[in-house]
PDB file of C-alpha atoms in Angstrom:
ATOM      1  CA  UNK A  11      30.748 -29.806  39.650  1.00  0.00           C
ATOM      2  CA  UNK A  12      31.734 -29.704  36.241  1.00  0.00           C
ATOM      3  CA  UNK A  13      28.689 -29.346  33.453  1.00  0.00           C
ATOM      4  CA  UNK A  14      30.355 -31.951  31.326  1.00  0.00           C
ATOM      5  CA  UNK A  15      29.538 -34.575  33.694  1.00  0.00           C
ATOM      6  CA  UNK A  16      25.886 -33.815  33.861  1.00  0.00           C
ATOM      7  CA  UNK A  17      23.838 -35.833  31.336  1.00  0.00           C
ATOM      8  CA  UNK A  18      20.528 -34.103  30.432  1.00  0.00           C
ATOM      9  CA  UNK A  19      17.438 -35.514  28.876  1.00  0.00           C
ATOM     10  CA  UNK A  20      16.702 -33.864  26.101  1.00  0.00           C
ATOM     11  CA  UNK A  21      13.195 -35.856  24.226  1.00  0.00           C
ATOM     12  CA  UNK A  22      10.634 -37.994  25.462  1.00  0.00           C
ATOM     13  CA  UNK A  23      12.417 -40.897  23.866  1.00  0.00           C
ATOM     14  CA  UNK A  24      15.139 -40.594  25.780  1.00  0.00           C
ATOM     15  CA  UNK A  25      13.092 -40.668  28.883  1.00  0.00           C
ATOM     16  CA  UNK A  26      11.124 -43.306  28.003  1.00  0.00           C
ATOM     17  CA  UNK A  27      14.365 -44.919  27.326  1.00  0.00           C
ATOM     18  CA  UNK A  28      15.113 -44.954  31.647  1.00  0.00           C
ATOM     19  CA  UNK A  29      11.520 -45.088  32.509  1.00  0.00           C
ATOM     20  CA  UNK A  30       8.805 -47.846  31.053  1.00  0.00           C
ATOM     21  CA  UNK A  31       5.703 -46.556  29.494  1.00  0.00           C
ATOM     22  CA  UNK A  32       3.156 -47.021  32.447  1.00  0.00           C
ATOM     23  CA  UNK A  33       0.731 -49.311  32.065  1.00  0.00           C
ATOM     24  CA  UNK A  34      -2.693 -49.156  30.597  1.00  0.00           C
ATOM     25  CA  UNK A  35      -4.700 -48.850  33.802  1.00  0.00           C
ATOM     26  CA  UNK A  36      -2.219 -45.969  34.501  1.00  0.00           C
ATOM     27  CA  UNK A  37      -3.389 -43.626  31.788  1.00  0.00           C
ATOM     28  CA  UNK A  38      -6.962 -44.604  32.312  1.00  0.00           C
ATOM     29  CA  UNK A  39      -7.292 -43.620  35.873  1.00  0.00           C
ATOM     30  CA  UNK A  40      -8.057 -40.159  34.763  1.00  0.00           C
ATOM     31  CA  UNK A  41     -11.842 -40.015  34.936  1.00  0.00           C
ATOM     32  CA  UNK A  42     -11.689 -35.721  34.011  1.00  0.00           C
ATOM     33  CA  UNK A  43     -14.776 -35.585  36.350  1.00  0.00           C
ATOM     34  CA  UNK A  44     -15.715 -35.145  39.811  1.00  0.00           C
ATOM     35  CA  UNK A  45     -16.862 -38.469  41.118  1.00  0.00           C
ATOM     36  CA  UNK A  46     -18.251 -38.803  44.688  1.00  0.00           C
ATOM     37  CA  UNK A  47     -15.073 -40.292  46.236  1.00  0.00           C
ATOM     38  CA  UNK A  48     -13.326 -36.777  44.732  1.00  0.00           C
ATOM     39  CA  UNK A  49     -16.333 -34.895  46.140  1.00  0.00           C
ATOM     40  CA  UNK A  50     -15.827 -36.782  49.813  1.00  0.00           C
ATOM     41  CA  UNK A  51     -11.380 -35.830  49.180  1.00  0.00           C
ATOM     42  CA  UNK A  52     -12.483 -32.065  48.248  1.00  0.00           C
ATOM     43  CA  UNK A  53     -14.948 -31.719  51.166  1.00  0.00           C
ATOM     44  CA  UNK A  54     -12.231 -33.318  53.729  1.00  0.00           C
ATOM     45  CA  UNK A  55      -9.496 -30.980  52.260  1.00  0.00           C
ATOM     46  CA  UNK A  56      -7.685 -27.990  54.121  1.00  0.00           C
ATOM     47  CA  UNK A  57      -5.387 -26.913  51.737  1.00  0.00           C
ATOM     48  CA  UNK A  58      -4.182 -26.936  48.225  1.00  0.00           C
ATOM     49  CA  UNK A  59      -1.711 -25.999  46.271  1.00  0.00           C
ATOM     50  CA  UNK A  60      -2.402 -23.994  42.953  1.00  0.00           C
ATOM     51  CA  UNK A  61      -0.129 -24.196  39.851  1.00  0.00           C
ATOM     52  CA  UNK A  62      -0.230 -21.740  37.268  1.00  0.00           C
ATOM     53  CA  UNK A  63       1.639 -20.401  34.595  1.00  0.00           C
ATOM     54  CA  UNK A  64       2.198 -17.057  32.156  1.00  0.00           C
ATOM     55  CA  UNK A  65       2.607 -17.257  28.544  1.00  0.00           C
ATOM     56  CA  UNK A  66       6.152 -17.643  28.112  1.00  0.00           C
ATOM     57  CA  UNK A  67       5.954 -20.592  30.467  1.00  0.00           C
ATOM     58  CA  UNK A  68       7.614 -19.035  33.963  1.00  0.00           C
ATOM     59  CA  UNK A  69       5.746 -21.493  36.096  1.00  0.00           C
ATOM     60  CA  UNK A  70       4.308 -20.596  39.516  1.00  0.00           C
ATOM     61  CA  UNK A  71       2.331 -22.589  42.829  1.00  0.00           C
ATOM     62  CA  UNK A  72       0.616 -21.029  45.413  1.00  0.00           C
ATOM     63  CA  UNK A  73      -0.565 -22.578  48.375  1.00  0.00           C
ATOM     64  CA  UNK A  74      -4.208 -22.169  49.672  1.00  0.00           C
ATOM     65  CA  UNK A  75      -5.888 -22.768  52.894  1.00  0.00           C
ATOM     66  CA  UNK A  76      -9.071 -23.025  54.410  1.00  0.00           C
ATOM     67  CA  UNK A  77     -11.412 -24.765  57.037  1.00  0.00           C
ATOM     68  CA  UNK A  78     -12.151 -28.328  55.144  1.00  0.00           C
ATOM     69  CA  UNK A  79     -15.863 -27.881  53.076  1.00  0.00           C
ATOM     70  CA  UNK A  80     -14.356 -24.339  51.556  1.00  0.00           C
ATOM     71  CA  UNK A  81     -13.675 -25.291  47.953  1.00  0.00           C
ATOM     72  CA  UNK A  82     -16.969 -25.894  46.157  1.00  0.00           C
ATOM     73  CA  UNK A  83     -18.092 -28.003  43.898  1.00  0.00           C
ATOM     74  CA  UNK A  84     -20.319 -26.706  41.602  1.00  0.00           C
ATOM     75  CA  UNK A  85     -21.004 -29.589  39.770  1.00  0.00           C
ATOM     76  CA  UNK A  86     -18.976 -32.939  38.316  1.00  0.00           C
ATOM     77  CA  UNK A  87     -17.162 -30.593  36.011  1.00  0.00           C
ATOM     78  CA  UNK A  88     -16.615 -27.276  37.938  1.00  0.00           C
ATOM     79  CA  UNK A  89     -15.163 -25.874  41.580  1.00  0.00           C
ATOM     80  CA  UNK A  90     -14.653 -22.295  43.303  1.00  0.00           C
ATOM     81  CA  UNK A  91     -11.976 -21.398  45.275  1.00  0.00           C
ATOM     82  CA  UNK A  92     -12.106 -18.461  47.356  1.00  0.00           C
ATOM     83  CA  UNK A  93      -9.196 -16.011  46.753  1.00  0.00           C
ATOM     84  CA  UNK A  94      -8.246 -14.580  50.246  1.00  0.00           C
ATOM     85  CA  UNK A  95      -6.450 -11.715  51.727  1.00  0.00           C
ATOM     86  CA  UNK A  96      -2.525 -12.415  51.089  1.00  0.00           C
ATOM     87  CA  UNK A  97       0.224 -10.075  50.095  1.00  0.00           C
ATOM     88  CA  UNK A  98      -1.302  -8.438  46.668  1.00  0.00           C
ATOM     89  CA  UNK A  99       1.438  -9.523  44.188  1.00  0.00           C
ATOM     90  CA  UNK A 100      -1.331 -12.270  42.664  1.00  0.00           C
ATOM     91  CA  UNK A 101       1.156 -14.202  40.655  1.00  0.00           C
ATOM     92  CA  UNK A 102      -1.333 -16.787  40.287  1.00  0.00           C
ATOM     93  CA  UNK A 103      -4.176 -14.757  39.530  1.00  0.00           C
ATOM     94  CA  UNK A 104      -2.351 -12.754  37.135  1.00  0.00           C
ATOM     95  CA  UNK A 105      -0.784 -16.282  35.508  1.00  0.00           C
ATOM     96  CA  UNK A 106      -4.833 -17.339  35.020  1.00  0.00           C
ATOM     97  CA  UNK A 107      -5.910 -14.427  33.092  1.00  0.00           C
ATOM     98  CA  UNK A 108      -3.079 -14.724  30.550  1.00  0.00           C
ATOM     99  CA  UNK A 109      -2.990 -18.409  30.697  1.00  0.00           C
ATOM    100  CA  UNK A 110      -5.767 -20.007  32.124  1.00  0.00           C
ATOM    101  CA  UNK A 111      -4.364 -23.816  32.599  1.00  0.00           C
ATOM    102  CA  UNK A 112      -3.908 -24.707  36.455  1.00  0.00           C
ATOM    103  CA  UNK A 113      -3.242 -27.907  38.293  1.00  0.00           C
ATOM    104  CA  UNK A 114      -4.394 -28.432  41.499  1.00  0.00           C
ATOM    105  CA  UNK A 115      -3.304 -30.936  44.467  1.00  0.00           C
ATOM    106  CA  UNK A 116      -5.535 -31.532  47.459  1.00  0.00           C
ATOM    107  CA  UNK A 117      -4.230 -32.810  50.757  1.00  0.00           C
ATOM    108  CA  UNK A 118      -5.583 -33.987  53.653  1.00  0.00           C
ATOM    109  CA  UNK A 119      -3.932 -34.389  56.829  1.00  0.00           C
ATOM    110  CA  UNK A 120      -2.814 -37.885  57.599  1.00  0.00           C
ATOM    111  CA  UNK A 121      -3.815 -39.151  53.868  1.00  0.00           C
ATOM    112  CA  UNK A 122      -0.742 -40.019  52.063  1.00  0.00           C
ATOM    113  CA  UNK A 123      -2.536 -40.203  48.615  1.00  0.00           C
ATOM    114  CA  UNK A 124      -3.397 -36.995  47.411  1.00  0.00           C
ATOM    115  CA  UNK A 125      -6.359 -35.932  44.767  1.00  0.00           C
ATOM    116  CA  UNK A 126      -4.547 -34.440  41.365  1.00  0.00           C
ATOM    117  CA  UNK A 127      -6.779 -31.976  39.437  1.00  0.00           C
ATOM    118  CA  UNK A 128      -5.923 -29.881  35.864  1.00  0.00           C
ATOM    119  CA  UNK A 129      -8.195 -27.857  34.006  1.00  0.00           C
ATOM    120  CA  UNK A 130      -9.080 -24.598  32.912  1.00  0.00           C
ATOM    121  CA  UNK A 131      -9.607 -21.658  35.109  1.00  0.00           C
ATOM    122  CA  UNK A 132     -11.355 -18.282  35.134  1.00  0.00           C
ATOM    123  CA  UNK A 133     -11.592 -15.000  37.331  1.00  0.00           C
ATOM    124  CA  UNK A 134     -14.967 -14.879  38.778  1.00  0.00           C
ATOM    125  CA  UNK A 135     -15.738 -11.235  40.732  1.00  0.00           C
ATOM    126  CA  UNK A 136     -19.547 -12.066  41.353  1.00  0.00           C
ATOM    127  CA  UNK A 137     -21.199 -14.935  41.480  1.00  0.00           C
ATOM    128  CA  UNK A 138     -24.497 -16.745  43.399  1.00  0.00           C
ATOM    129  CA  UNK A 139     -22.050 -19.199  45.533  1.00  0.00           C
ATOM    130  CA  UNK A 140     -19.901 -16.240  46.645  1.00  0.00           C
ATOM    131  CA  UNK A 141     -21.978 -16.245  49.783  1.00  0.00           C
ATOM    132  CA  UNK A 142     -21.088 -20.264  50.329  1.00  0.00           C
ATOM    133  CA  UNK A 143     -17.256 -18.975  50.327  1.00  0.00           C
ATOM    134  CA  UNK A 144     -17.554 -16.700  53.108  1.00  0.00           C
ATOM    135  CA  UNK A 145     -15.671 -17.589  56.105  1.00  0.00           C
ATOM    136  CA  UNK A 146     -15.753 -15.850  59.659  1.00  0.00           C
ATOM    137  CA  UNK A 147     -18.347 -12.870  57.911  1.00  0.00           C
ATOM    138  CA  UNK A 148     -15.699 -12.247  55.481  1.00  0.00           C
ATOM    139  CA  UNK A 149     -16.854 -12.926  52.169  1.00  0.00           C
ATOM    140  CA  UNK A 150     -14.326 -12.717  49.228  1.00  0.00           C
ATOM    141  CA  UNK A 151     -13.667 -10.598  46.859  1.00  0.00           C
ATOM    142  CA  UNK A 152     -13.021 -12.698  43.798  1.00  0.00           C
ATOM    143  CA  UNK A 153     -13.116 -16.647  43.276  1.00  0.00           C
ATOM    144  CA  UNK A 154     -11.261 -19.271  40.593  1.00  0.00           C
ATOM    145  CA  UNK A 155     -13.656 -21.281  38.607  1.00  0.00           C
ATOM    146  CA  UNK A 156     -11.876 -24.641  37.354  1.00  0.00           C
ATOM    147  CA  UNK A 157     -13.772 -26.419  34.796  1.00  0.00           C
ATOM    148  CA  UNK A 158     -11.834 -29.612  35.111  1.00  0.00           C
ATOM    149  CA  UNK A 159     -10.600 -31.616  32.460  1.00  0.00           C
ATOM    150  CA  UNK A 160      -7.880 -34.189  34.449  1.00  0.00           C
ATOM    151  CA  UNK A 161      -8.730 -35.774  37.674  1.00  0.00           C
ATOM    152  CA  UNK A 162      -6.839 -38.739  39.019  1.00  0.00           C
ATOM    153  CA  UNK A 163      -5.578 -40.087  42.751  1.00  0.00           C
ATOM    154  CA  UNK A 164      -2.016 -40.229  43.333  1.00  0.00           C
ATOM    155  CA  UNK A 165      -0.461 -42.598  45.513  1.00  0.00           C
ATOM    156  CA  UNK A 166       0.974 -42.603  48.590  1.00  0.00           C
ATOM    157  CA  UNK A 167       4.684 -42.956  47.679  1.00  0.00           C
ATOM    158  CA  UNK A 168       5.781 -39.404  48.248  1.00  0.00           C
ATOM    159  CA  UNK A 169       4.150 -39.755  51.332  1.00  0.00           C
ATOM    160  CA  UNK A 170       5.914 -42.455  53.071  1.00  0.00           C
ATOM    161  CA  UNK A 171       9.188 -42.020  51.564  1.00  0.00           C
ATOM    162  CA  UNK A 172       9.048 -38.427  53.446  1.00  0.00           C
ATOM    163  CA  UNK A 173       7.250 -39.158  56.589  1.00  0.00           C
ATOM    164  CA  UNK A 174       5.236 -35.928  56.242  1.00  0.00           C
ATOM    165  CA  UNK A 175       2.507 -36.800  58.837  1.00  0.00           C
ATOM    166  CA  UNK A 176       4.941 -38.133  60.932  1.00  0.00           C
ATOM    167  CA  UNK A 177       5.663 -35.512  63.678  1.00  0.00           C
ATOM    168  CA  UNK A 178       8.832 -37.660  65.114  1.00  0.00           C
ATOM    169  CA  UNK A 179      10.439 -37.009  61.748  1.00  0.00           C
ATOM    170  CA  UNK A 180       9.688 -32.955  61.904  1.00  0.00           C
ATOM    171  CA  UNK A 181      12.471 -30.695  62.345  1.00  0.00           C
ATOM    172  CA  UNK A 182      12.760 -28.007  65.411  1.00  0.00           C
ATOM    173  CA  UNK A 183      11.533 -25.235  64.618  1.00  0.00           C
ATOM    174  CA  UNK A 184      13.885 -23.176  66.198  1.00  0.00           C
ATOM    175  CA  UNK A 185      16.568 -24.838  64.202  1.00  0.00           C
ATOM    176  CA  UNK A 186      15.094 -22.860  61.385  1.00  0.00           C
ATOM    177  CA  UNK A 187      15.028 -19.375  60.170  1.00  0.00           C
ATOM    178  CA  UNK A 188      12.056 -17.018  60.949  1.00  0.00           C
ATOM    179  CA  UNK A 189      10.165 -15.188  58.501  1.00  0.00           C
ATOM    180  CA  UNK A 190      11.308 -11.880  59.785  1.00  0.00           C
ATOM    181  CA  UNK A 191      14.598 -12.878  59.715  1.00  0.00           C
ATOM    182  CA  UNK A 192      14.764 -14.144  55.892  1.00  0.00           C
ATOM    183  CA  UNK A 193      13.033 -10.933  55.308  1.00  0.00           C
ATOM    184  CA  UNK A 194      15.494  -8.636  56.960  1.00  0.00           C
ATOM    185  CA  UNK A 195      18.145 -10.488  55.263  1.00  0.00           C
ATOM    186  CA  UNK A 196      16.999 -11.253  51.833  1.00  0.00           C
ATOM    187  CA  UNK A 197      15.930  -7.474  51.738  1.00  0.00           C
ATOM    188  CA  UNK A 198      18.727  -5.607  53.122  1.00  0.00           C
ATOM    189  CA  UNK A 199      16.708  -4.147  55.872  1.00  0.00           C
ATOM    190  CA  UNK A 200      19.332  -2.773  58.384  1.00  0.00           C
ATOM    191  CA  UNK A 201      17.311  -0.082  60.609  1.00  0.00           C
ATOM    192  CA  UNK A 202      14.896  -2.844  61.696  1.00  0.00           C
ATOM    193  CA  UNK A 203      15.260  -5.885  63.924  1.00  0.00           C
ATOM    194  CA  UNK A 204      14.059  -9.780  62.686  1.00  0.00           C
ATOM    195  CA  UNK A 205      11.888  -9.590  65.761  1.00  0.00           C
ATOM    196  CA  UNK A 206      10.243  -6.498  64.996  1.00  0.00           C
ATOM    197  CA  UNK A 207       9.033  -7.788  61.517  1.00  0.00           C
ATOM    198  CA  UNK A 208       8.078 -11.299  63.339  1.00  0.00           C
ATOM    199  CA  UNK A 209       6.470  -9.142  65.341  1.00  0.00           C
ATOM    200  CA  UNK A 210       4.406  -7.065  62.689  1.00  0.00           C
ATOM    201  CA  UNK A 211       3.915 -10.476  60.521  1.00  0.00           C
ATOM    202  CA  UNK A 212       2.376 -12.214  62.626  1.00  0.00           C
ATOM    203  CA  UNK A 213      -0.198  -9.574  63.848  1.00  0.00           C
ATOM    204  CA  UNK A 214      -1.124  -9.376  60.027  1.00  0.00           C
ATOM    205  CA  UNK A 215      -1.296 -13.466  60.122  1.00  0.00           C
ATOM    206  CA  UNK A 216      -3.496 -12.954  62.937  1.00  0.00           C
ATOM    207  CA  UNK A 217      -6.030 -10.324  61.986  1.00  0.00           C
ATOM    208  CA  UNK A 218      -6.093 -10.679  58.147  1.00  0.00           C
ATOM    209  CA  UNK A 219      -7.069 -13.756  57.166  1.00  0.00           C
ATOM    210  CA  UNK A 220     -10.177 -13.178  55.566  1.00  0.00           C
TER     211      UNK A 220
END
């Protein structure tokens, strides 16, 4: 492809330009607060995804999963997620204590709108609700405290146009690389089969979790 025939974007009037301003309704769904229909979403929700980002604006997300009920709300303005074991890089924590903005999308299986939440978020070591984060005895070791300042449902569109909960739509699995192979091959590792670091992953999948 040649670059000269890619047209960027380059200010928000030129966007605005190929997309409408939304309408008034739009901007006002934001309610920056946790409402009991986002307490009912939260409670219902397996996983998240976590979006963070460092100073200079490298931009990271991080998914994070859990038995429904395991992110807490504190309050209408604040929630605790549990930090669990994983594999000790902590690009996200790292991204919170330089820059503490994070955006947050809860799913729930078979819901094709999803709860959108941005805020503010801190490190927490110790805290009273630690204990209400601990999952099978294992209680963690440090927690993210959002104070939220955004909260708004998004719809479903994403959703249907990709079929996610659709398991007719899903691809075979075994049409698709392992872990242990992507490993072996995106580090190089010649002494050491695919199926020996399946093998070793998913022990660690199995016995550290929490």
């Amino acid at each position: 492809m040649n670059p000269s025939e890619i047209r960027t974007v380059q200010t928000e009037a030129e966007l605005r330009e190929i997309v409408r301003e939304p309408s008034q309704g739009i901007w006002d769904k934001d309610i920056a607060r946790i409402d009991e229909h986002a307490r009912t979403i939260i409670a219902h929700s397996p996983f998240v995804l976590l979006a963070t980002a460092n100073p200079d604006g490298t931009c990271d997300v991080s998914p994070r999963g859990d038995p429904a009920g395991s992110v807490l709300v504190l309050d209408d303005h604040r929630l605790a997620i549990a930090d669990r074991p994983g594999n000790h890089r902590l690009d996200s924590l790292r991204n919170v204590l330089h820059h503490p903005g994070v955006g947050l999308l809860f799913l729930v299986p078979g819901m094709n709108e999803t709860l959108r939440v941005n805020g503010r978020g801190t490190l927490v070591s110790e805290a009273p609700f630690f204990d209400d984060l601990t999952v099978q005895g294992k209680r963690p070791r440090l927690a993210l405290l959002v104070e939220v300042e955004e909260l708004y449902m998004h719809c479903s569109k994403a959703f249907l146009r990709s079929s996610l909960w659709s398991p007719e739509t899903w691809p075979d699995r075994g049409a698709l690389p392992t872990l242990g192979r992507i490993a072996k091959d995106h580090l190089g590792l010649k002494d050491v089969s695919a199926e020996v670091i399946d093998e070793g992953l998913a022990l660690d999948a199995e016995t550290n979790r929490y």
